[in-house]
Amino acid sequence: MSKERTDQRNQSYAKVLLDNSQPAYIRDISARGFRVYSPVPLPYKEGSTITCLIIPTDSEGQSFKISGEIRWNKLDAEGEDIMGILISSFEDKKGESLYHSLNMRFSKKIGSV
C-alpha cells in the first residue's frame, strides 16, 4: 500500500457507530475515506470490512451508512485508537450525497475568509 496521499484531507467532526456497536468519531475526512478515532482499542484488523453509521453533530444533519475497508489501525501517543477507512460503498445515493456534503462543509477554500 502506498503511503502517498492524493486526496485533500479536511479537518471535520462527526460521531460514528462501527458495526452497530463500537462508538467512535471522525476528525479527518477526504473524498474517498476518513480517519476514525476511539478512546478505547477497537477490535478490527487491517483489511477488514466495516459498516459505519455516520451521525453528523449539527441538528440538521441526517445519519447515513457507509461500508469501508480498514487500511490501517494504530494507537496514538494519547492512547486513542485511530483507523484509516477507505470507502467501498454507500448504502444509497442519499448517503453518498450526505457524505460529500459533510466533506465540503469542512473543506477550506483558498482565499476565502
PDB file of N, CA and C in Angstrom:
ATOM      1  N   MET A   1       0.845  -1.181   0.000  1.00  0.00           N
ATOM      2  CA  MET A   1       0.000   0.000   0.000  1.00  0.00           C
ATOM      3  C   MET A   1       0.886   1.238   0.000  1.00  0.00           C
ATOM      4  N   SER A   2       0.591   2.151  -0.870  1.00  0.00           N
ATOM      5  CA  SER A   2       1.332   3.395  -0.973  1.00  0.00           C
ATOM      6  C   SER A   2       0.976   4.324   0.172  1.00  0.00           C
ATOM      7  N   LYS A   3       1.968   4.999   0.696  1.00  0.00           N
ATOM      8  CA  LYS A   3       1.750   5.979   1.761  1.00  0.00           C
ATOM      9  C   LYS A   3       1.467   7.369   1.198  1.00  0.00           C
ATOM     10  N   GLU A   4       1.528   7.516  -0.130  1.00  0.00           N
ATOM     11  CA  GLU A   4       1.293   8.800  -0.763  1.00  0.00           C
ATOM     12  C   GLU A   4      -0.189   9.137  -0.746  1.00  0.00           C
ATOM     13  N   ARG A   5      -0.549  10.307  -0.264  1.00  0.00           N
ATOM     14  CA  ARG A   5      -1.942  10.747  -0.225  1.00  0.00           C
ATOM     15  C   ARG A   5      -2.204  11.595  -1.454  1.00  0.00           C
ATOM     16  N   THR A   6      -3.272  11.239  -2.183  1.00  0.00           N
ATOM     17  CA  THR A   6      -3.623  12.018  -3.372  1.00  0.00           C
ATOM     18  C   THR A   6      -4.825  12.918  -3.127  1.00  0.00           C
ATOM     19  N   ASP A   7      -5.661  12.602  -2.161  1.00  0.00           N
ATOM     20  CA  ASP A   7      -6.847  13.409  -1.862  1.00  0.00           C
ATOM     21  C   ASP A   7      -6.556  14.390  -0.738  1.00  0.00           C
ATOM     22  N   GLN A   8      -7.139  15.576  -0.855  1.00  0.00           N
ATOM     23  CA  GLN A   8      -7.041  16.545   0.231  1.00  0.00           C
ATOM     24  C   GLN A   8      -7.812  16.013   1.431  1.00  0.00           C
ATOM     25  N   ARG A   9      -7.226  16.081   2.620  1.00  0.00           N
ATOM     26  CA  ARG A   9      -7.899  15.647   3.834  1.00  0.00           C
ATOM     27  C   ARG A   9      -8.303  16.894   4.606  1.00  0.00           C
ATOM     28  N   ASN A  10      -9.585  16.969   4.975  1.00  0.00           N
ATOM     29  CA  ASN A  10     -10.123  18.123   5.681  1.00  0.00           C
ATOM     30  C   ASN A  10     -10.356  17.787   7.149  1.00  0.00           C
ATOM     31  N   GLN A  11     -10.172  18.757   8.008  1.00  0.00           N
ATOM     32  CA  GLN A  11     -10.498  18.586   9.423  1.00  0.00           C
ATOM     33  C   GLN A  11     -12.015  18.602   9.550  1.00  0.00           C
ATOM     34  N   SER A  12     -12.564  17.643  10.266  1.00  0.00           N
ATOM     35  CA  SER A  12     -14.015  17.550  10.388  1.00  0.00           C
ATOM     36  C   SER A  12     -14.373  16.929  11.723  1.00  0.00           C
ATOM     37  N   TYR A  13     -15.663  16.758  11.953  1.00  0.00           N
ATOM     38  CA  TYR A  13     -16.110  16.063  13.153  1.00  0.00           C
ATOM     39  C   TYR A  13     -17.497  15.490  12.928  1.00  0.00           C
ATOM     40  N   ALA A  14     -17.656  14.218  13.239  1.00  0.00           N
ATOM     41  CA  ALA A  14     -18.959  13.550  13.218  1.00  0.00           C
ATOM     42  C   ALA A  14     -18.838  12.316  14.102  1.00  0.00           C
ATOM     43  N   LYS A  15     -19.916  11.937  14.718  1.00  0.00           N
ATOM     44  CA  LYS A  15     -19.941  10.702  15.501  1.00  0.00           C
ATOM     45  C   LYS A  15     -20.096   9.535  14.534  1.00  0.00           C
ATOM     46  N   VAL A  16     -19.591   8.357  14.952  1.00  0.00           N
ATOM     47  CA  VAL A  16     -19.665   7.160  14.127  1.00  0.00           C
ATOM     48  C   VAL A  16     -19.996   5.969  15.020  1.00  0.00           C
ATOM     49  N   LEU A  17     -20.845   5.097  14.533  1.00  0.00           N
ATOM     50  CA  LEU A  17     -21.118   3.838  15.205  1.00  0.00           C
ATOM     51  C   LEU A  17     -20.628   2.741  14.261  1.00  0.00           C
ATOM     52  N   LEU A  18     -19.588   2.012  14.690  1.00  0.00           N
ATOM     53  CA  LEU A  18     -18.973   0.985  13.866  1.00  0.00           C
ATOM     54  C   LEU A  18     -19.663  -0.352  14.099  1.00  0.00           C
ATOM     55  N   ASP A  19     -20.084  -0.998  13.023  1.00  0.00           N
ATOM     56  CA  ASP A  19     -20.769  -2.295  13.100  1.00  0.00           C
ATOM     57  C   ASP A  19     -21.893  -2.300  14.136  1.00  0.00           C
ATOM     58  N   ASN A  20     -22.607  -1.190  14.235  1.00  0.00           N
ATOM     59  CA  ASN A  20     -23.765  -1.043  15.132  1.00  0.00           C
ATOM     60  C   ASN A  20     -23.446  -1.200  16.614  1.00  0.00           C
ATOM     61  N   SER A  21     -22.157  -1.140  17.001  1.00  0.00           N
ATOM     62  CA  SER A  21     -21.859  -1.340  18.424  1.00  0.00           C
ATOM     63  C   SER A  21     -20.679  -0.550  18.968  1.00  0.00           C
ATOM     64  N   GLN A  22     -19.712  -0.176  18.144  1.00  0.00           N
ATOM     65  CA  GLN A  22     -18.499   0.474  18.628  1.00  0.00           C
ATOM     66  C   GLN A  22     -18.554   1.983  18.375  1.00  0.00           C
ATOM     67  N   PRO A  23     -18.643   2.804  19.442  1.00  0.00           N
ATOM     68  CA  PRO A  23     -18.685   4.255  19.236  1.00  0.00           C
ATOM     69  C   PRO A  23     -17.299   4.826  18.916  1.00  0.00           C
ATOM     70  N   ALA A  24     -17.283   5.790  18.007  1.00  0.00           N
ATOM     71  CA  ALA A  24     -16.044   6.465  17.630  1.00  0.00           C
ATOM     72  C   ALA A  24     -16.439   7.807  17.022  1.00  0.00           C
ATOM     73  N   TYR A  25     -15.456   8.508  16.446  1.00  0.00           N
ATOM     74  CA  TYR A  25     -15.757   9.775  15.791  1.00  0.00           C
ATOM     75  C   TYR A  25     -14.759  10.052  14.682  1.00  0.00           C
ATOM     76  N   ILE A  26     -15.200  10.843  13.716  1.00  0.00           N
ATOM     77  CA  ILE A  26     -14.359  11.262  12.595  1.00  0.00           C
ATOM     78  C   ILE A  26     -13.740  12.609  12.935  1.00  0.00           C
ATOM     79  N   ARG A  27     -12.451  12.746  12.651  1.00  0.00           N
ATOM     80  CA  ARG A  27     -11.790  14.048  12.758  1.00  0.00           C
ATOM     81  C   ARG A  27     -11.264  14.517  11.412  1.00  0.00           C
ATOM     82  N   ASP A  28     -10.905  13.586  10.555  1.00  0.00           N
ATOM     83  CA  ASP A  28     -10.349  13.919   9.247  1.00  0.00           C
ATOM     84  C   ASP A  28     -11.172  13.212   8.177  1.00  0.00           C
ATOM     85  N   ILE A  29     -11.399  13.888   7.074  1.00  0.00           N
ATOM     86  CA  ILE A  29     -12.245  13.334   6.021  1.00  0.00           C
ATOM     87  C   ILE A  29     -11.676  13.733   4.665  1.00  0.00           C
ATOM     88  N   SER A  30     -11.824  12.863   3.682  1.00  0.00           N
ATOM     89  CA  SER A  30     -11.461  13.185   2.302  1.00  0.00           C
ATOM     90  C   SER A  30     -12.546  12.622   1.400  1.00  0.00           C
ATOM     91  N   ALA A  31     -12.405  12.817   0.110  1.00  0.00           N
ATOM     92  CA  ALA A  31     -13.428  12.356  -0.832  1.00  0.00           C
ATOM     93  C   ALA A  31     -13.567  10.836  -0.830  1.00  0.00           C
ATOM     94  N   ARG A  32     -12.480  10.104  -0.529  1.00  0.00           N
ATOM     95  CA  ARG A  32     -12.529   8.645  -0.625  1.00  0.00           C
ATOM     96  C   ARG A  32     -12.470   7.915   0.714  1.00  0.00           C
ATOM     97  N   GLY A  33     -12.330   8.645   1.816  1.00  0.00           N
ATOM     98  CA  GLY A  33     -12.242   7.967   3.099  1.00  0.00           C
ATOM     99  C   GLY A  33     -12.108   8.928   4.257  1.00  0.00           C
ATOM    100  N   PHE A  34     -11.838   8.355   5.440  1.00  0.00           N
ATOM    101  CA  PHE A  34     -11.768   9.176   6.643  1.00  0.00           C
ATOM    102  C   PHE A  34     -10.997   8.437   7.736  1.00  0.00           C
ATOM    103  N   ARG A  35     -10.615   9.199   8.763  1.00  0.00           N
ATOM    104  CA  ARG A  35      -9.992   8.629   9.958  1.00  0.00           C
ATOM    105  C   ARG A  35     -11.032   8.554  11.056  1.00  0.00           C
ATOM    106  N   VAL A  36     -11.031   7.436  11.757  1.00  0.00           N
ATOM    107  CA  VAL A  36     -11.921   7.229  12.890  1.00  0.00           C
ATOM    108  C   VAL A  36     -11.063   7.169  14.144  1.00  0.00           C
ATOM    109  N   TYR A  37     -11.483   7.875  15.194  1.00  0.00           N
ATOM    110  CA  TYR A  37     -10.792   7.901  16.477  1.00  0.00           C
ATOM    111  C   TYR A  37     -11.684   7.293  17.548  1.00  0.00           C
ATOM    112  N   SER A  38     -11.077   6.551  18.475  1.00  0.00           N
ATOM    113  CA  SER A  38     -11.822   5.982  19.597  1.00  0.00           C
ATOM    114  C   SER A  38     -10.946   6.028  20.845  1.00  0.00           C
ATOM    115  N   PRO A  39     -11.530   6.360  22.003  1.00  0.00           N
ATOM    116  CA  PRO A  39     -10.737   6.382  23.238  1.00  0.00           C
ATOM    117  C   PRO A  39     -10.412   4.976  23.749  1.00  0.00           C
ATOM    118  N   VAL A  40     -11.001   3.943  23.152  1.00  0.00           N
ATOM    119  CA  VAL A  40     -10.722   2.561  23.553  1.00  0.00           C
ATOM    120  C   VAL A  40     -10.237   1.778  22.329  1.00  0.00           C
ATOM    121  N   PRO A  41      -9.439   0.737  22.548  1.00  0.00           N
ATOM    122  CA  PRO A  41      -8.984  -0.075  21.403  1.00  0.00           C
ATOM    123  C   PRO A  41     -10.169  -0.693  20.657  1.00  0.00           C
ATOM    124  N   LEU A  42     -10.081  -0.678  19.348  1.00  0.00           N
ATOM    125  CA  LEU A  42     -11.137  -1.236  18.502  1.00  0.00           C
ATOM    126  C   LEU A  42     -10.713  -2.616  17.998  1.00  0.00           C
ATOM    127  N   PRO A  43     -11.658  -3.552  17.920  1.00  0.00           N
ATOM    128  CA  PRO A  43     -11.315  -4.937  17.577  1.00  0.00           C
ATOM    129  C   PRO A  43     -11.236  -5.207  16.077  1.00  0.00           C
ATOM    130  N   TYR A  44     -10.549  -4.353  15.324  1.00  0.00           N
ATOM    131  CA  TYR A  44     -10.507  -4.504  13.882  1.00  0.00           C
ATOM    132  C   TYR A  44      -9.072  -4.575  13.387  1.00  0.00           C
ATOM    133  N   LYS A  45      -8.856  -5.363  12.351  1.00  0.00           N
ATOM    134  CA  LYS A  45      -7.536  -5.511  11.750  1.00  0.00           C
ATOM    135  C   LYS A  45      -7.539  -4.904  10.350  1.00  0.00           C
ATOM    136  N   GLU A  46      -6.352  -4.550   9.879  1.00  0.00           N
ATOM    137  CA  GLU A  46      -6.207  -4.024   8.531  1.00  0.00           C
ATOM    138  C   GLU A  46      -6.790  -5.011   7.532  1.00  0.00           C
ATOM    139  N   GLY A  47      -7.496  -4.483   6.544  1.00  0.00           N
ATOM    140  CA  GLY A  47      -8.100  -5.311   5.519  1.00  0.00           C
ATOM    141  C   GLY A  47      -9.520  -5.744   5.827  1.00  0.00           C
ATOM    142  N   SER A  48      -9.966  -5.556   7.068  1.00  0.00           N
ATOM    143  CA  SER A  48     -11.335  -5.921   7.440  1.00  0.00           C
ATOM    144  C   SER A  48     -12.329  -4.967   6.793  1.00  0.00           C
ATOM    145  N   THR A  49     -13.527  -5.469   6.553  1.00  0.00           N
ATOM    146  CA  THR A  49     -14.623  -4.636   6.063  1.00  0.00           C
ATOM    147  C   THR A  49     -15.488  -4.252   7.252  1.00  0.00           C
ATOM    148  N   ILE A  50     -15.950  -3.024   7.256  1.00  0.00           N
ATOM    149  CA  ILE A  50     -16.687  -2.488   8.394  1.00  0.00           C
ATOM    150  C   ILE A  50     -17.864  -1.651   7.900  1.00  0.00           C
ATOM    151  N   THR A  51     -18.955  -1.625   8.664  1.00  0.00           N
ATOM    152  CA  THR A  51     -20.055  -0.713   8.356  1.00  0.00           C
ATOM    153  C   THR A  51     -19.999   0.443   9.342  1.00  0.00           C
ATOM    154  N   CYS A  52     -20.265   1.625   8.853  1.00  0.00           N
ATOM    155  CA  CYS A  52     -20.182   2.836   9.665  1.00  0.00           C
ATOM    156  C   CYS A  52     -21.491   3.618   9.550  1.00  0.00           C
ATOM    157  N   LEU A  53     -22.103   3.884  10.681  1.00  0.00           N
ATOM    158  CA  LEU A  53     -23.251   4.791  10.726  1.00  0.00           C
ATOM    159  C   LEU A  53     -22.681   6.153  11.097  1.00  0.00           C
ATOM    160  N   ILE A  54     -22.715   7.095  10.160  1.00  0.00           N
ATOM    161  CA  ILE A  54     -22.181   8.442  10.374  1.00  0.00           C
ATOM    162  C   ILE A  54     -23.302   9.300  10.932  1.00  0.00           C
ATOM    163  N   ILE A  55     -23.031   9.958  12.063  1.00  0.00           N
ATOM    164  CA  ILE A  55     -24.028  10.780  12.745  1.00  0.00           C
ATOM    165  C   ILE A  55     -23.483  12.207  12.844  1.00  0.00           C
ATOM    166  N   PRO A  56     -23.815  13.080  11.893  1.00  0.00           N
ATOM    167  CA  PRO A  56     -23.330  14.464  11.954  1.00  0.00           C
ATOM    168  C   PRO A  56     -23.769  15.137  13.248  1.00  0.00           C
ATOM    169  N   THR A  57     -22.965  16.060  13.730  1.00  0.00           N
ATOM    170  CA  THR A  57     -23.244  16.701  15.017  1.00  0.00           C
ATOM    171  C   THR A  57     -24.186  17.889  14.925  1.00  0.00           C
ATOM    172  N   ASP A  58     -24.408  18.406  13.712  1.00  0.00           N
ATOM    173  CA  ASP A  58     -25.330  19.539  13.621  1.00  0.00           C
ATOM    174  C   ASP A  58     -26.771  19.035  13.643  1.00  0.00           C
ATOM    175  N   SER A  59     -27.667  19.866  14.074  1.00  0.00           N
ATOM    176  CA  SER A  59     -29.061  19.457  14.246  1.00  0.00           C
ATOM    177  C   SER A  59     -29.761  19.162  12.927  1.00  0.00           C
ATOM    178  N   GLU A  60     -29.257  19.695  11.827  1.00  0.00           N
ATOM    179  CA  GLU A  60     -29.878  19.468  10.533  1.00  0.00           C
ATOM    180  C   GLU A  60     -29.299  18.264   9.808  1.00  0.00           C
ATOM    181  N   GLY A  61     -28.158  17.760  10.262  1.00  0.00           N
ATOM    182  CA  GLY A  61     -27.508  16.649   9.585  1.00  0.00           C
ATOM    183  C   GLY A  61     -28.260  15.343   9.764  1.00  0.00           C
ATOM    184  N   GLN A  62     -28.387  14.582   8.673  1.00  0.00           N
ATOM    185  CA  GLN A  62     -29.042  13.279   8.715  1.00  0.00           C
ATOM    186  C   GLN A  62     -27.988  12.188   8.789  1.00  0.00           C
ATOM    187  N   SER A  63     -28.260  11.130   9.538  1.00  0.00           N
ATOM    188  CA  SER A  63     -27.357   9.995   9.623  1.00  0.00           C
ATOM    189  C   SER A  63     -27.401   9.199   8.322  1.00  0.00           C
ATOM    190  N   PHE A  64     -26.296   8.497   8.030  1.00  0.00           N
ATOM    191  CA  PHE A  64     -26.214   7.675   6.827  1.00  0.00           C
ATOM    192  C   PHE A  64     -25.185   6.575   7.048  1.00  0.00           C
ATOM    193  N   LYS A  65     -25.243   5.527   6.201  1.00  0.00           N
ATOM    194  CA  LYS A  65     -24.355   4.372   6.353  1.00  0.00           C
ATOM    195  C   LYS A  65     -23.380   4.256   5.192  1.00  0.00           C
ATOM    196  N   ILE A  66     -22.166   3.810   5.569  1.00  0.00           N
ATOM    197  CA  ILE A  66     -21.075   3.583   4.628  1.00  0.00           C
ATOM    198  C   ILE A  66     -20.456   2.227   4.960  1.00  0.00           C
ATOM    199  N   SER A  67     -19.999   1.510   3.944  1.00  0.00           N
ATOM    200  CA  SER A  67     -19.161   0.335   4.149  1.00  0.00           C
ATOM    201  C   SER A  67     -17.760   0.721   3.712  1.00  0.00           C
ATOM    202  N   GLY A  68     -16.759   0.207   4.420  1.00  0.00           N
ATOM    203  CA  GLY A  68     -15.396   0.551   4.059  1.00  0.00           C
ATOM    204  C   GLY A  68     -14.398  -0.500   4.469  1.00  0.00           C
ATOM    205  N   GLU A  69     -13.190  -0.339   3.955  1.00  0.00           N
ATOM    206  CA  GLU A  69     -12.083  -1.229   4.277  1.00  0.00           C
ATOM    207  C   GLU A  69     -11.139  -0.516   5.230  1.00  0.00           C
ATOM    208  N   ILE A  70     -10.737  -1.210   6.280  1.00  0.00           N
ATOM    209  CA  ILE A  70      -9.763  -0.642   7.212  1.00  0.00           C
ATOM    210  C   ILE A  70      -8.387  -0.746   6.574  1.00  0.00           C
ATOM    211  N   ARG A  71      -7.798   0.395   6.298  1.00  0.00           N
ATOM    212  CA  ARG A  71      -6.479   0.438   5.645  1.00  0.00           C
ATOM    213  C   ARG A  71      -5.350   0.340   6.666  1.00  0.00           C
ATOM    214  N   TRP A  72      -5.567   0.902   7.853  1.00  0.00           N
ATOM    215  CA  TRP A  72      -4.582   0.809   8.928  1.00  0.00           C
ATOM    216  C   TRP A  72      -5.277   1.051  10.257  1.00  0.00           C
ATOM    217  N   ASN A  73      -4.645   0.597  11.349  1.00  0.00           N
ATOM    218  CA  ASN A  73      -5.189   0.740  12.700  1.00  0.00           C
ATOM    219  C   ASN A  73      -4.007   0.865  13.651  1.00  0.00           C
ATOM    220  N   LYS A  74      -3.980   1.920  14.451  1.00  0.00           N
ATOM    221  CA  LYS A  74      -2.854   2.124  15.378  1.00  0.00           C
ATOM    222  C   LYS A  74      -3.312   2.909  16.599  1.00  0.00           C
ATOM    223  N   LEU A  75      -2.514   2.864  17.650  1.00  0.00           N
ATOM    224  CA  LEU A  75      -2.742   3.686  18.838  1.00  0.00           C
ATOM    225  C   LEU A  75      -1.867   4.919  18.743  1.00  0.00           C
ATOM    226  N   ASP A  76      -2.424   6.099  19.096  1.00  0.00           N
ATOM    227  CA  ASP A  76      -1.606   7.304  19.099  1.00  0.00           C
ATOM    228  C   ASP A  76      -0.957   7.494  20.473  1.00  0.00           C
ATOM    229  N   ALA A  77      -0.190   8.567  20.632  1.00  0.00           N
ATOM    230  CA  ALA A  77       0.544   8.824  21.875  1.00  0.00           C
ATOM    231  C   ALA A  77      -0.376   9.017  23.077  1.00  0.00           C
ATOM    232  N   GLU A  78      -1.612   9.465  22.844  1.00  0.00           N
ATOM    233  CA  GLU A  78      -2.573   9.685  23.931  1.00  0.00           C
ATOM    234  C   GLU A  78      -3.375   8.423  24.259  1.00  0.00           C
ATOM    235  N   GLY A  79      -3.126   7.325  23.525  1.00  0.00           N
ATOM    236  CA  GLY A  79      -3.835   6.078  23.782  1.00  0.00           C
ATOM    237  C   GLY A  79      -5.113   5.904  23.004  1.00  0.00           C
ATOM    238  N   GLU A  80      -5.411   6.832  22.081  1.00  0.00           N
ATOM    239  CA  GLU A  80      -6.597   6.680  21.244  1.00  0.00           C
ATOM    240  C   GLU A  80      -6.300   5.715  20.102  1.00  0.00           C
ATOM    241  N   ASP A  81      -7.280   4.891  19.761  1.00  0.00           N
ATOM    242  CA  ASP A  81      -7.177   4.020  18.608  1.00  0.00           C
ATOM    243  C   ASP A  81      -7.593   4.832  17.390  1.00  0.00           C
ATOM    244  N   ILE A  82      -6.790   4.800  16.335  1.00  0.00           N
ATOM    245  CA  ILE A  82      -7.056   5.561  15.120  1.00  0.00           C
ATOM    246  C   ILE A  82      -7.050   4.585  13.949  1.00  0.00           C
ATOM    247  N   MET A  83      -8.094   4.659  13.115  1.00  0.00           N
ATOM    248  CA  MET A  83      -8.168   3.798  11.939  1.00  0.00           C
ATOM    249  C   MET A  83      -8.394   4.634  10.694  1.00  0.00           C
ATOM    250  N   GLY A  84      -7.731   4.249   9.624  1.00  0.00           N
ATOM    251  CA  GLY A  84      -7.980   4.839   8.318  1.00  0.00           C
ATOM    252  C   GLY A  84      -8.945   3.950   7.555  1.00  0.00           C
ATOM    253  N   ILE A  85     -10.041   4.517   7.084  1.00  0.00           N
ATOM    254  CA  ILE A  85     -11.067   3.745   6.390  1.00  0.00           C
ATOM    255  C   ILE A  85     -11.228   4.268   4.965  1.00  0.00           C
ATOM    256  N   LEU A  86     -11.106   3.353   3.997  1.00  0.00           N
ATOM    257  CA  LEU A  86     -11.332   3.652   2.594  1.00  0.00           C
ATOM    258  C   LEU A  86     -12.760   3.235   2.268  1.00  0.00           C
ATOM    259  N   ILE A  87     -13.552   4.165   1.762  1.00  0.00           N
ATOM    260  CA  ILE A  87     -14.957   3.881   1.458  1.00  0.00           C
ATOM    261  C   ILE A  87     -15.053   2.881   0.302  1.00  0.00           C
ATOM    262  N   SER A  88     -15.838   1.823   0.526  1.00  0.00           N
ATOM    263  CA  SER A  88     -16.081   0.864  -0.551  1.00  0.00           C
ATOM    264  C   SER A  88     -17.480   1.027  -1.127  1.00  0.00           C
ATOM    265  N   SER A  89     -18.454   1.433  -0.306  1.00  0.00           N
ATOM    266  CA  SER A  89     -19.798   1.665  -0.832  1.00  0.00           C
ATOM    267  C   SER A  89     -20.629   2.489   0.140  1.00  0.00           C
ATOM    268  N   PHE A  90     -21.649   3.107  -0.419  1.00  0.00           N
ATOM    269  CA  PHE A  90     -22.641   3.844   0.359  1.00  0.00           C
ATOM    270  C   PHE A  90     -23.918   3.016   0.369  1.00  0.00           C
ATOM    271  N   GLU A  91     -24.707   3.145   1.425  1.00  0.00           N
ATOM    272  CA  GLU A  91     -25.959   2.402   1.494  1.00  0.00           C
ATOM    273  C   GLU A  91     -26.895   2.797   0.356  1.00  0.00           C
ATOM    274  N   ASP A  92     -26.889   4.093   0.006  1.00  0.00           N
ATOM    275  CA  ASP A  92     -27.735   4.587  -1.075  1.00  0.00           C
ATOM    276  C   ASP A  92     -27.183   5.914  -1.586  1.00  0.00           C
ATOM    277  N   LYS A  93     -27.786   6.432  -2.642  1.00  0.00           N
ATOM    278  CA  LYS A  93     -27.332   7.700  -3.241  1.00  0.00           C
ATOM    279  C   LYS A  93     -27.472   8.868  -2.275  1.00  0.00           C
ATOM    280  N   LYS A  94     -28.510   8.856  -1.448  1.00  0.00           N
ATOM    281  CA  LYS A  94     -28.690   9.933  -0.469  1.00  0.00           C
ATOM    282  C   LYS A  94     -27.517   9.953   0.515  1.00  0.00           C
ATOM    283  N   GLY A  95     -27.093   8.769   0.976  1.00  0.00           N
ATOM    284  CA  GLY A  95     -25.945   8.688   1.874  1.00  0.00           C
ATOM    285  C   GLY A  95     -24.671   9.199   1.219  1.00  0.00           C
ATOM    286  N   GLU A  96     -24.495   8.888  -0.063  1.00  0.00           N
ATOM    287  CA  GLU A  96     -23.334   9.380  -0.794  1.00  0.00           C
ATOM    288  C   GLU A  96     -23.353  10.905  -0.861  1.00  0.00           C
ATOM    289  N   SER A  97     -24.522  11.477  -1.128  1.00  0.00           N
ATOM    290  CA  SER A  97     -24.678  12.921  -1.179  1.00  0.00           C
ATOM    291  C   SER A  97     -24.415  13.553   0.193  1.00  0.00           C
ATOM    292  N   LEU A  98     -24.917  12.928   1.254  1.00  0.00           N
ATOM    293  CA  LEU A  98     -24.703  13.453   2.612  1.00  0.00           C
ATOM    294  C   LEU A  98     -23.231  13.413   2.984  1.00  0.00           C
ATOM    295  N   TYR A  99     -22.521  12.346   2.589  1.00  0.00           N
ATOM    296  CA  TYR A  99     -21.087  12.250   2.870  1.00  0.00           C
ATOM    297  C   TYR A  99     -20.334  13.377   2.158  1.00  0.00           C
ATOM    298  N   HIS A 100     -20.631  13.577   0.881  1.00  0.00           N
ATOM    299  CA  HIS A 100     -19.945  14.637   0.136  1.00  0.00           C
ATOM    300  C   HIS A 100     -20.258  16.017   0.715  1.00  0.00           C
ATOM    301  N   SER A 101     -21.477  16.202   1.210  1.00  0.00           N
ATOM    302  CA  SER A 101     -21.827  17.466   1.872  1.00  0.00           C
ATOM    303  C   SER A 101     -21.011  17.650   3.151  1.00  0.00           C
ATOM    304  N   LEU A 102     -20.847  16.575   3.915  1.00  0.00           N
ATOM    305  CA  LEU A 102     -20.041  16.639   5.135  1.00  0.00           C
ATOM    306  C   LEU A 102     -18.595  16.989   4.800  1.00  0.00           C
ATOM    307  N   ASN A 103     -18.064  16.376   3.758  1.00  0.00           N
ATOM    308  CA  ASN A 103     -16.693  16.665   3.330  1.00  0.00           C
ATOM    309  C   ASN A 103     -16.560  18.124   2.902  1.00  0.00           C
ATOM    310  N   MET A 104     -17.497  18.617   2.122  1.00  0.00           N
ATOM    311  CA  MET A 104     -17.434  20.002   1.644  1.00  0.00           C
ATOM    312  C   MET A 104     -17.611  21.011   2.766  1.00  0.00           C
ATOM    313  N   ARG A 105     -18.385  20.661   3.770  1.00  0.00           N
ATOM    314  CA  ARG A 105     -18.612  21.579   4.893  1.00  0.00           C
ATOM    315  C   ARG A 105     -17.300  21.940   5.577  1.00  0.00           C
ATOM    316  N   PHE A 106     -16.362  21.010   5.575  1.00  0.00           N
ATOM    317  CA  PHE A 106     -15.107  21.248   6.297  1.00  0.00           C
ATOM    318  C   PHE A 106     -13.944  21.568   5.386  1.00  0.00           C
ATOM    319  N   SER A 107     -14.162  21.639   4.071  1.00  0.00           N
ATOM    320  CA  SER A 107     -13.063  21.974   3.173  1.00  0.00           C
ATOM    321  C   SER A 107     -12.823  23.483   3.237  1.00  0.00           C
ATOM    322  N   LYS A 108     -11.574  23.837   3.095  1.00  0.00           N
ATOM    323  CA  LYS A 108     -11.212  25.255   3.149  1.00  0.00           C
ATOM    324  C   LYS A 108     -10.947  25.752   1.737  1.00  0.00           C
ATOM    325  N   LYS A 109     -11.578  26.824   1.382  1.00  0.00           N
ATOM    326  CA  LYS A 109     -11.363  27.429   0.080  1.00  0.00           C
ATOM    327  C   LYS A 109     -10.203  28.426   0.183  1.00  0.00           C
ATOM    328  N   ILE A 110      -9.264  28.319  -0.730  1.00  0.00           N
ATOM    329  CA  ILE A 110      -8.138  29.245  -0.750  1.00  0.00           C
ATOM    330  C   ILE A 110      -8.666  30.639  -1.070  1.00  0.00           C
ATOM    331  N   GLY A 111      -8.275  31.600  -0.263  1.00  0.00           N
ATOM    332  CA  GLY A 111      -8.677  32.978  -0.480  1.00  0.00           C
ATOM    333  C   GLY A 111     -10.005  33.353   0.176  1.00  0.00           C
ATOM    334  N   SER A 112     -10.667  32.385   0.791  1.00  0.00           N
ATOM    335  CA  SER A 112     -11.944  32.734   1.445  1.00  0.00           C
ATOM    336  C   SER A 112     -11.688  33.174   2.880  1.00  0.00           C
ATOM    337  N   VAL A 113     -12.604  33.939   3.420  1.00  0.00           N
ATOM    338  CA  VAL A 113     -12.458  34.457   4.767  1.00  0.00           C
ATOM    339  C   VAL A 113     -13.309  33.684   5.721  1.00  0.00           C
TER     340      VAL A 113
END
